[in-house]
Coordinates of C-alpha atoms in Angstrom, one line a residue:
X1 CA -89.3 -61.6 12.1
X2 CA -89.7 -60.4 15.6
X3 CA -85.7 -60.7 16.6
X4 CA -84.7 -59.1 13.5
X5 CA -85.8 -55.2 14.5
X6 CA -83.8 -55.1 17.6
X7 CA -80.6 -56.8 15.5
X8 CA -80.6 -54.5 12.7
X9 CA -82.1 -51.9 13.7
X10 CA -79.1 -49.8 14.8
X11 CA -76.6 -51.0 11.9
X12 CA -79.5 -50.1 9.3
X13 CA -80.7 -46.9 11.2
X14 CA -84.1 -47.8 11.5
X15 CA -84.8 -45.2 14.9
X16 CA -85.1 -41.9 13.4
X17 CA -82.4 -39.5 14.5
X18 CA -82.5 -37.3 17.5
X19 CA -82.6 -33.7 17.0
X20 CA -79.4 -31.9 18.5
X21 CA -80.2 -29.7 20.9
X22 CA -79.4 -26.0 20.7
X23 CA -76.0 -24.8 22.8
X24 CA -76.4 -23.3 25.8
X25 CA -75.3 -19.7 25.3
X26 CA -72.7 -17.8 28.0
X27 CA -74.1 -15.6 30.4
X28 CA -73.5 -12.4 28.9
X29 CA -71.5 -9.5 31.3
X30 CA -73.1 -6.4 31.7
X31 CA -71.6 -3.5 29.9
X32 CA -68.4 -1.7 31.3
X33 CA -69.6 1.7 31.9
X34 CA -66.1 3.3 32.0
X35 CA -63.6 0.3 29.3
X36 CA -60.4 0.9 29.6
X37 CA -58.3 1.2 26.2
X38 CA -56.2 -1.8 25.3
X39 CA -52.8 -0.9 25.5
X40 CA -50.0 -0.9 22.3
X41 CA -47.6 -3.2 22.5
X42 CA -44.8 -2.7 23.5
X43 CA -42.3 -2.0 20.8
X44 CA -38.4 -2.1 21.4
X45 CA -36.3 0.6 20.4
X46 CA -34.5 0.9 17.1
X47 CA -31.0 -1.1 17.4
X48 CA -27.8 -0.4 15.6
X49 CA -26.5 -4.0 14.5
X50 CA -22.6 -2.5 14.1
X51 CA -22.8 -0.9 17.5
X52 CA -20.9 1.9 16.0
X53 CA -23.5 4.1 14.2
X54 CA -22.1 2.7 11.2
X55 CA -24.2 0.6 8.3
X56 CA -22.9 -2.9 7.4
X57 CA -20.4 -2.8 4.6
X58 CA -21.3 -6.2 3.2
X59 CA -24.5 -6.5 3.2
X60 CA -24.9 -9.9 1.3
X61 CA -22.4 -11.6 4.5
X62 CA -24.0 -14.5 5.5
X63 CA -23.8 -14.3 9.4
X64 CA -25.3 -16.7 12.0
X65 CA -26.4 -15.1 15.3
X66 CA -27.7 -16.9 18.4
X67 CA -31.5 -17.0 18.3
X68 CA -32.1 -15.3 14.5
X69 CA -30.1 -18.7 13.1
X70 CA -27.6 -18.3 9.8
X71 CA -28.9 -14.6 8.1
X72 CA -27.8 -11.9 6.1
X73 CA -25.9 -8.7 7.2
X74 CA -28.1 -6.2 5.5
X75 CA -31.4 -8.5 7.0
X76 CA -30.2 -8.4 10.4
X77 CA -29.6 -4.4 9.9
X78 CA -33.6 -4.2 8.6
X79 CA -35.0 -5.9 11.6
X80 CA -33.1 -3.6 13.9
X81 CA -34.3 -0.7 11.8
X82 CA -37.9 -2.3 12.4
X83 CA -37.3 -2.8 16.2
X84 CA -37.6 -6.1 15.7
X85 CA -34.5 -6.9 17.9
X86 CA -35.0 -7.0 21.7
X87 CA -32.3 -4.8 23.2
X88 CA -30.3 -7.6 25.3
X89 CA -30.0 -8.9 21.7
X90 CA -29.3 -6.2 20.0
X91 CA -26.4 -5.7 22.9
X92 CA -24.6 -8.8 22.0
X93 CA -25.1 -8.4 18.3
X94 CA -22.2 -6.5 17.5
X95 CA -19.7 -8.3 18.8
X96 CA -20.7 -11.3 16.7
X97 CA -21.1 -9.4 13.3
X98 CA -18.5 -6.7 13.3
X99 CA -15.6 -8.0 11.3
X100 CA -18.1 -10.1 9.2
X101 CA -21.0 -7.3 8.3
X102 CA -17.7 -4.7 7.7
X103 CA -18.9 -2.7 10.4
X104 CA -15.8 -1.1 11.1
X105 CA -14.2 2.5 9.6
X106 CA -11.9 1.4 6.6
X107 CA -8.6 0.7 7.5
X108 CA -5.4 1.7 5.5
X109 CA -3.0 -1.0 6.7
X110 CA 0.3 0.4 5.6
X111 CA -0.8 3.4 7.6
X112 CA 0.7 5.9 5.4
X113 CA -2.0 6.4 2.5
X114 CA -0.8 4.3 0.4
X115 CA -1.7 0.8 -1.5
X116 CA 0.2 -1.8 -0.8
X117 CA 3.5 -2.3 -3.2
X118 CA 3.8 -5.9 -3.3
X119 CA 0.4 -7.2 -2.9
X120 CA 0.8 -11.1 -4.0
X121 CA 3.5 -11.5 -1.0
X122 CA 2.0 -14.0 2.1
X123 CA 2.1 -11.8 5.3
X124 CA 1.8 -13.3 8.5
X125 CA 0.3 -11.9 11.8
X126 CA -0.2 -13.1 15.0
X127 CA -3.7 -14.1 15.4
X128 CA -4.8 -14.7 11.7
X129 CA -3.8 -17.6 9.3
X130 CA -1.5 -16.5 6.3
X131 CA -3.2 -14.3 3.6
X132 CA -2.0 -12.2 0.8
X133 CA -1.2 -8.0 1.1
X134 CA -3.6 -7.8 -1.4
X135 CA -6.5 -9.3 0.5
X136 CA -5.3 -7.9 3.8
X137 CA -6.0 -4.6 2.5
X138 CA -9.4 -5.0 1.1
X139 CA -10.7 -6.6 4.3
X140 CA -9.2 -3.3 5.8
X141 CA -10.9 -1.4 3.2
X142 CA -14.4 -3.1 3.4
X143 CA -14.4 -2.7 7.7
X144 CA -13.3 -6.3 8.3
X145 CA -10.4 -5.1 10.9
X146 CA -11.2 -3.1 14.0
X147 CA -9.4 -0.1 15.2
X148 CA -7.5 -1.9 17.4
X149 CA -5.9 -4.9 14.3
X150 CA -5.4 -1.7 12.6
X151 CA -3.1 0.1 14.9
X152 CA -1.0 -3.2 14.9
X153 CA -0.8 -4.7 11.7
X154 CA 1.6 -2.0 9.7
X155 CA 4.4 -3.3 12.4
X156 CA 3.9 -7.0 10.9
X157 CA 3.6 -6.1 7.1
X158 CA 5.4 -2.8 6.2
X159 CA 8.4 -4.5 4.8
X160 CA 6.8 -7.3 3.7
X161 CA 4.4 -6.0 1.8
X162 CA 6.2 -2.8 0.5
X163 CA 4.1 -0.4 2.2
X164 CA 6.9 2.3 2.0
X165 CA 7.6 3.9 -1.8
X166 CA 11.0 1.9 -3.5
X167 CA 13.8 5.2 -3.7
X168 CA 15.1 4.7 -7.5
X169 CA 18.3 4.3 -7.8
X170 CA 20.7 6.9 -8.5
X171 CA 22.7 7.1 -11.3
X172 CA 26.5 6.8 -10.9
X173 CA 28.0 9.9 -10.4
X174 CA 30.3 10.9 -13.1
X175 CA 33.9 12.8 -12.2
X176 CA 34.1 16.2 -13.4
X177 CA 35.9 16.7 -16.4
X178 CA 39.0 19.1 -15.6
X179 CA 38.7 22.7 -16.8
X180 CA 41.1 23.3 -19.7
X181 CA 43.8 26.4 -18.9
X182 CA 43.4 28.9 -20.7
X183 CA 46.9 30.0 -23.2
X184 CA 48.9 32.4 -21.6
X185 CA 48.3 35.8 -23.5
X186 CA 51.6 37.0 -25.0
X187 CA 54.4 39.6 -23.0
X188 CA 54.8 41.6 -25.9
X189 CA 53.3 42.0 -29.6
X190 CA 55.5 40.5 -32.1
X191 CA 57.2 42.6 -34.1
X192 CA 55.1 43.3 -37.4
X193 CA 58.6 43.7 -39.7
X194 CA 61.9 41.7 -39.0
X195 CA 64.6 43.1 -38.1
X196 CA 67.0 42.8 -41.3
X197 CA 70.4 40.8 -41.2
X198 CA 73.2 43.7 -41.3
X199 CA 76.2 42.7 -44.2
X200 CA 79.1 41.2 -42.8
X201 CA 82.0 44.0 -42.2
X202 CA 84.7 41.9 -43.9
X203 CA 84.3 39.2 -47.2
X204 CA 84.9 36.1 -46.3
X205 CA 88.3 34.7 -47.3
X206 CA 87.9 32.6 -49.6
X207 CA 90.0 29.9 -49.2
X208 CA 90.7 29.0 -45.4
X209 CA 94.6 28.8 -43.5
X210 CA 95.3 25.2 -44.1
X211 CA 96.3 23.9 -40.6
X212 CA 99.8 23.1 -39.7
X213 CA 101.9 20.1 -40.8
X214 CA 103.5 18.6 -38.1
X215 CA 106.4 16.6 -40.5
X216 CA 106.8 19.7 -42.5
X217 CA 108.0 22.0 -39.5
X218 CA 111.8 23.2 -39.5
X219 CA 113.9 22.4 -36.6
X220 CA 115.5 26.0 -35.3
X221 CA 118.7 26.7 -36.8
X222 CA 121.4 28.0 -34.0
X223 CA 123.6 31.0 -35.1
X224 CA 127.0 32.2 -33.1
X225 CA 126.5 35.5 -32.4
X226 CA 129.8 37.6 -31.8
X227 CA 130.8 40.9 -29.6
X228 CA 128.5 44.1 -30.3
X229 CA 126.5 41.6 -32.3
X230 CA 128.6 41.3 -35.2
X231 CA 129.0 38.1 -36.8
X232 CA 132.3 35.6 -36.5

């Protein structure tokens, strides 16, 4: 009974437990007599994602941007707005949005005003993969191309992509009928009354000279004639 105290008694808890003692407290300073105020933080200045003055035009883009990872255009345009973008970021960040975020002025790519005429044809440019008229022009629309694309692309696609208005064609050109000529108008007035037949001077004879027989002529008869014309 005499061993088993000091082989129990700190697994049982026999020794009642020391009390902890109090912490030591800090010295405490003596009051400034003049503080200082803390200063604000600093706070960057407002940043323009597009670079341009210009608000995204596709706000729902998904673009990923060193150091703010895989985010949307019209997110990324909020934390500039809220100075939440350091300004060697937000000098970098327009390059890698532009053509993504639309940030660029629309863009008519046949140049002239006009849509494009053939919009299913495949138009290709140097630089970009095939694509449609149709789709070119609503990236151009939606700030997808930069001023520069712009000024370049209606030399690749204006034939292509029927940028200029089809002429109709004409319709054959008839030959002009020939002017009838007019009739003549008459010398002299015809005369309202004939002039009546005038009767014959002479009647007719009534039964015509028969011509001449040639068996029935008489052979000339030769007569002597004598002195003083008397007769032998």
């Amino acid at each position: 009974c005499r061993r088993i105290p000091d082989e129990i008694n700190e697994v049982c808890g026999c020794n009642p437990p020391q009390e902890t003692p109090a912490p030591t407290p800090n010295p405490t300073r003596p009051p400034n007599p003049n503080p200082q105020p803390t200063p604000e933080p600093t706070r960057n200045s407002q940043c323009d994602v597009c670079g341009n003055s210009r608000s995204v035009n596709k706000p729902f883009s998904a673009v990923e941007v060193p150091g703010y990872g895989i985010t949307t255009c019209g997110d990324l345009q909020s934390d500039g707005l809220d100075r939440q973008i350091s300004p060697s970021d937000c000098r970098r960040i327009p390059d890698q949005i532009n053509a993504v975020c639309g940030c660029n002025p629309a863009c008519n790519i046949c140049d002239n005003g006009r849509s494009v005429g053939s919009p299913n044809a495949i138009v290709r440019i140097p630089g970009l993969s095939p694509v449609r008229c149709r789709e070119l022009q609503e990236y151009g629309l939606e700030g997808s191309i930069t001023p520069s694309e712009c000024r370049n692309i209606p030399n690749f696609i204006n034939d292509v992509c029927e940028c200029e208005p089809q002429q109709p064609t004409p319709d054959p050109t008839r030959n002009p009928s020939p002017q009838p000529i007019p009739a003549p108008n008459p010398t002299r007035n015809p005369n309202p009354q004939p002039t009546p037949t005038p009767n014959p001077t002479r009647n007719p004879n009534p039964q015509p000279t028969p011509a001449p027989n040639p068996d029935q002529t008489r052979a000339p008869t030769c007569v002597t004639v004598g002195k003083k014309g008397g007769r032998n």
